[in-house]
Short mmCIF file of C-alpha atoms in Angstrom, two decimals:
data_model
loop_
_atom_site.label_atom_id
_atom_site.label_comp_id
_atom_site.label_asym_id
_atom_site.label_seq_id
_atom_site.Cartn_x
_atom_site.Cartn_y
_atom_site.Cartn_z
CA MET A 1 10.42 -2.83 5.61
CA ALA A 2 7.86 -3.69 9.04
CA HIS A 3 10.30 -5.52 11.76
CA ALA A 4 8.86 -7.33 15.09
CA ALA A 5 6.43 -5.11 16.97
CA GLN A 6 5.85 -2.66 15.20
CA VAL A 7 2.67 -0.56 15.60
CA GLY A 8 2.38 2.05 12.73
CA LEU A 9 3.02 1.87 9.23
CA GLN A 10 5.67 1.81 7.41
CA ASP A 11 8.12 4.65 6.55
CA ALA A 12 7.16 5.96 3.43
CA THR A 13 9.58 6.23 0.41
CA SER A 14 6.90 8.23 -1.78
CA PRO A 15 4.78 10.73 -1.66
CA ILE A 16 1.24 8.88 -2.07
CA MET A 17 2.29 6.81 0.56
CA GLU A 18 3.38 9.78 2.80
CA GLU A 19 -0.31 10.73 2.27
CA LEU A 20 -1.84 7.55 3.13
CA ILE A 21 0.19 7.83 6.24
CA THR A 22 -1.23 11.31 6.76
CA PHE A 23 -4.66 10.14 5.81
CA HIS A 24 -4.64 7.65 8.52
CA ASP A 25 -3.08 9.58 11.31
CA HIS A 26 -6.13 11.82 10.35
CA ALA A 27 -8.94 9.45 10.37
CA LEU A 28 -7.93 8.05 13.45
CA MET A 29 -7.75 10.95 15.64
CA ILE A 30 -11.70 11.64 14.57
CA ILE A 31 -12.32 7.64 15.36
CA PHE A 32 -10.43 8.32 19.33
CA LEU A 33 -12.18 11.48 19.65
CA ILE A 34 -15.87 10.13 18.73
CA CYS A 35 -14.24 6.77 21.04
CA PHE A 36 -13.67 9.08 24.08
CA LEU A 37 -17.06 11.21 23.84
CA VAL A 38 -19.38 7.72 22.96
CA LEU A 39 -17.49 6.75 26.46
CA TYR A 40 -17.70 10.07 28.18
CA ALA A 41 -21.64 9.96 27.63
CA LEU A 42 -21.89 6.02 29.10
CA PHE A 43 -20.24 7.09 31.85
CA LEU A 44 -22.59 9.89 32.86
CA THR A 45 -25.51 7.98 32.39
CA LEU A 46 -24.12 5.21 34.79
CA THR A 47 -23.05 7.20 37.63
CA THR A 48 -25.51 10.03 36.99
CA LYS A 49 -29.03 9.90 39.73
CA LEU A 50 -31.81 10.58 36.68
CA THR A 51 -34.43 13.01 38.88
CA ASN A 52 -36.40 14.02 35.60
CA THR A 53 -37.72 10.99 33.92
CA ASN A 54 -40.62 13.28 31.98
CA ILE A 55 -40.28 12.79 28.13
CA SER A 56 -39.34 16.33 26.52
CA ASP A 57 -38.98 17.62 23.38
CA ALA A 58 -35.13 18.45 22.73
CA GLN A 59 -34.87 19.22 18.83
CA GLU A 60 -31.87 21.47 19.19
CA MET A 61 -29.98 18.42 20.46
CA GLU A 62 -31.08 16.04 17.91
CA THR A 63 -30.20 18.29 15.09
CA VAL A 64 -26.98 18.93 16.35
CA TRP A 65 -26.75 14.42 16.64
CA THR A 66 -27.90 14.65 12.94
CA ILE A 67 -25.76 17.48 11.45
CA LEU A 68 -22.49 16.72 13.02
CA PRO A 69 -21.89 12.71 11.53
CA ALA A 70 -22.72 14.04 8.69
CA ILE A 71 -20.21 16.49 9.29
CA ILE A 72 -17.57 14.31 10.20
CA LEU A 73 -18.32 11.85 7.13
CA VAL A 74 -17.42 15.03 4.92
CA LEU A 75 -14.46 15.64 6.66
CA ILE A 76 -12.88 12.10 6.33
CA ALA A 77 -14.72 11.48 2.86
CA LEU A 78 -12.65 14.27 0.92
CA PRO A 79 -9.31 13.60 1.70
CA SER A 80 -9.89 10.02 1.32
CA LEU A 81 -11.02 10.97 -2.49
CA ARG A 82 -8.27 13.13 -2.86
CA ILE A 83 -5.71 10.34 -2.08
CA LEU A 84 -7.99 8.06 -4.58
CA TYR A 85 -7.53 10.19 -7.37
CA MET A 86 -3.91 10.81 -6.71
CA THR A 87 -3.79 6.96 -6.97
CA ASP A 88 -4.98 6.85 -10.04
CA GLU A 89 -3.01 9.39 -12.18
CA VAL A 90 -0.25 8.13 -14.59
CA ASN A 91 1.93 11.48 -15.68
CA ASP A 92 4.11 10.60 -18.49
CA PRO A 93 6.49 8.19 -17.00
CA SER A 94 9.58 7.90 -17.41
CA LEU A 95 9.83 3.86 -17.53
CA THR A 96 7.13 1.40 -17.68
CA ILE A 97 7.50 -2.01 -16.42
CA LYS A 98 5.23 -5.68 -16.42
CA SER A 99 4.63 -7.51 -14.01
CA ILE A 100 2.95 -10.73 -14.59
CA GLY A 101 1.83 -13.03 -11.83
CA HIS A 102 2.46 -16.79 -12.03
CA GLN A 103 1.92 -20.08 -9.50
CA TRP A 104 4.15 -18.98 -7.99
CA TYR A 105 6.40 -16.76 -8.82
CA TRP A 106 6.86 -13.12 -10.86
CA ALA A 107 7.72 -12.36 -14.24
CA TYR A 108 8.67 -9.35 -15.16
CA GLU A 109 9.27 -6.99 -18.42
CA TYR A 110 11.22 -4.13 -19.00
CA THR A 111 9.23 -2.76 -22.04
CA ASP A 112 11.12 0.17 -22.93
CA TYR A 113 14.83 -2.11 -23.08
CA GLY A 114 14.22 -3.95 -25.77
CA GLY A 115 11.73 -6.41 -23.81
CA LEU A 116 14.24 -7.84 -21.07
CA ILE A 117 12.36 -9.95 -19.71
CA PHE A 118 13.14 -11.84 -16.32
CA ASN A 119 11.38 -14.22 -13.97
CA SER A 120 11.61 -13.29 -10.15
CA TYR A 121 11.81 -16.65 -6.89
CA MET A 122 11.98 -16.45 -4.07
CA LEU A 123 15.07 -17.28 -2.46
CA PRO A 124 15.19 -21.36 -0.79
CA PRO A 125 16.87 -21.52 2.55
CA LEU A 126 19.80 -22.83 1.53
CA PHE A 127 20.70 -20.67 -0.61
CA LEU A 128 20.54 -17.74 1.64
CA GLU A 129 23.38 -15.55 2.49
CA PRO A 130 23.97 -13.38 5.65
CA GLY A 131 22.09 -10.27 5.53
CA ASP A 132 18.77 -12.14 3.83
CA LEU A 133 15.93 -11.81 4.82
CA ARG A 134 13.68 -15.58 4.83
CA LEU A 135 10.70 -15.81 2.46
CA LEU A 136 11.67 -12.10 1.37
CA ASP A 137 14.38 -12.12 -0.68
CA VAL A 138 14.51 -13.77 -4.50
CA ASP A 139 17.15 -14.33 -6.90
CA ASN A 140 16.55 -11.20 -9.11
CA ARG A 141 15.28 -8.00 -7.59
CA VAL A 142 13.61 -5.57 -9.82
CA VAL A 143 16.37 -2.48 -10.34
CA LEU A 144 14.30 0.82 -10.63
CA PRO A 145 15.66 4.73 -10.53
CA ILE A 146 14.37 6.91 -7.80
CA GLU A 147 12.84 10.33 -8.85
CA ALA A 148 11.09 9.10 -11.51
CA PRO A 149 7.44 8.50 -12.41
CA ILE A 150 7.82 4.68 -12.75
CA ARG A 151 4.37 3.00 -14.29
CA MET A 152 3.57 -0.26 -13.90
CA MET A 153 1.76 -3.06 -15.55
CA ILE A 154 0.52 -5.48 -13.81
CA THR A 155 -0.96 -8.34 -15.03
CA SER A 156 -1.74 -12.32 -14.19
CA GLN A 157 -0.95 -15.74 -16.23
CA ASP A 158 -2.92 -18.36 -14.47
CA VAL A 159 -5.04 -17.48 -11.06
CA LEU A 160 -5.77 -14.08 -9.62
CA HIS A 161 -2.49 -12.61 -7.39
CA SER A 162 -1.92 -8.78 -6.01
CA TRP A 163 1.48 -7.23 -6.24
CA ALA A 164 1.63 -5.06 -3.58
CA VAL A 165 5.24 -3.19 -1.94
CA PRO A 166 3.63 -1.14 1.25
CA THR A 167 6.18 1.06 1.96
CA LEU A 168 5.38 2.66 -1.65
CA GLY A 169 1.56 2.56 -0.85
CA LEU A 170 1.17 0.03 -4.07
CA LYS A 171 -1.27 -2.72 -4.16
CA THR A 172 -3.51 -4.06 -7.60
CA ASP A 173 -4.57 -6.69 -8.53
CA ALA A 174 -2.83 -9.02 -11.42
CA ILE A 175 -6.53 -10.68 -12.86
CA PRO A 176 -5.91 -13.44 -15.91
CA GLY A 177 -6.80 -11.22 -19.32
CA ARG A 178 -6.56 -7.95 -17.83
CA LEU A 179 -3.87 -5.11 -17.54
CA ASN A 180 -4.33 -2.92 -14.94
CA GLN A 181 -1.78 -0.17 -13.95
CA THR A 182 -0.57 1.86 -11.10
CA THR A 183 2.54 4.63 -10.95
CA PHE A 184 4.68 5.21 -7.98
CA THR A 185 7.51 7.95 -7.89
CA ALA A 186 9.87 6.22 -4.91
CA THR A 187 12.17 9.23 -2.87
CA ARG A 188 14.96 7.09 -1.06
CA PRO A 189 17.18 4.93 -2.49
CA GLY A 190 17.04 1.29 -0.72
CA VAL A 191 15.53 -2.46 -1.33
CA TYR A 192 12.21 -2.81 -0.55
CA TYR A 193 10.01 -5.99 0.43
CA GLY A 194 6.20 -6.87 -0.43
CA GLN A 195 4.46 -9.81 -0.64
CA CYS A 196 1.39 -10.79 -3.13
CA SER A 197 -1.69 -9.86 -1.55
CA GLU A 198 -4.42 -11.88 -2.97
CA ILE A 199 -4.50 -16.04 -1.71
CA CYS A 200 -3.66 -17.89 -4.99
CA GLY A 201 -3.32 -21.52 -3.81
CA ALA A 202 -0.98 -23.17 -2.00
CA ASN A 203 2.09 -21.17 -2.98
CA HIS A 204 0.53 -18.02 -1.60
CA SER A 205 3.28 -17.40 0.82
CA PHE A 206 5.90 -17.46 -1.12
CA MET A 207 5.85 -15.18 -3.83
CA PRO A 208 8.15 -11.77 -2.42
CA ILE A 209 8.50 -8.76 -4.62
CA VAL A 210 11.83 -7.12 -4.06
CA LEU A 211 12.46 -3.07 -5.41
CA GLU A 212 16.20 -2.10 -5.80
CA LEU A 213 15.75 1.73 -5.94
CA ILE A 214 19.13 3.46 -7.01
CA PRO A 215 19.71 7.20 -8.01
CA LEU A 216 18.35 8.23 -11.55
CA LYS A 217 22.54 8.95 -12.61
CA ILE A 218 23.48 5.37 -11.73
CA PHE A 219 20.53 3.89 -13.67
CA GLU A 220 21.38 5.37 -16.57
CA MET A 221 24.98 4.71 -16.72
CA GLY A 222 24.04 1.29 -17.89
CA PRO A 223 22.71 -2.12 -17.74
CA VAL A 224 22.53 -3.01 -13.64
CA PHE A 225 20.32 -6.28 -13.67
CA THR A 226 22.00 -9.36 -11.89
CA LEU A 227 20.11 -12.37 -14.02
#
């Protein structure tokens, strides 16, 4: 999860998030080079004494500064489109979880376990134990296995919500009357936090998401849900 004074992105816990971080660094380097070039040109313009103010043809230069930005856009667009299609792939998921947004809590349904349904509310400050995170911990966590493709079916019961877990590279809108889906494969066990990322009313800030990722062998041993 994020910590105070953090500058970069959170550590990746899924292949998609690793790709997103790589693309972020790739695009940031291109932006840095463009800014350096523009600032260098401005510096030369302000410090160089102009000795020739006659208008002259510079077709070669115009060709370069027309083609070069197009090449840069292609270098940014191709990896971006690749990741976009990767996030939309659904390859034979091992487990399907349905998440329903309410004002202002999340409801989850394990469709592969006999329709196990439970609600997940934020823990009030009076119920926090040492080590719990204020405004982020919930009473019922979503327990999922690692190294297995998980499909999330996301919808809403009332208004627009958004189911987002940054460390997994997930952010999917929950829309009333529509069922959106996303997939992920976690690579490390642990507890990962997210929040509703769509302004959904007075208590929008109090809809945390907590995923507890455990090894697949432990998950298959039996019920691990603490309801």
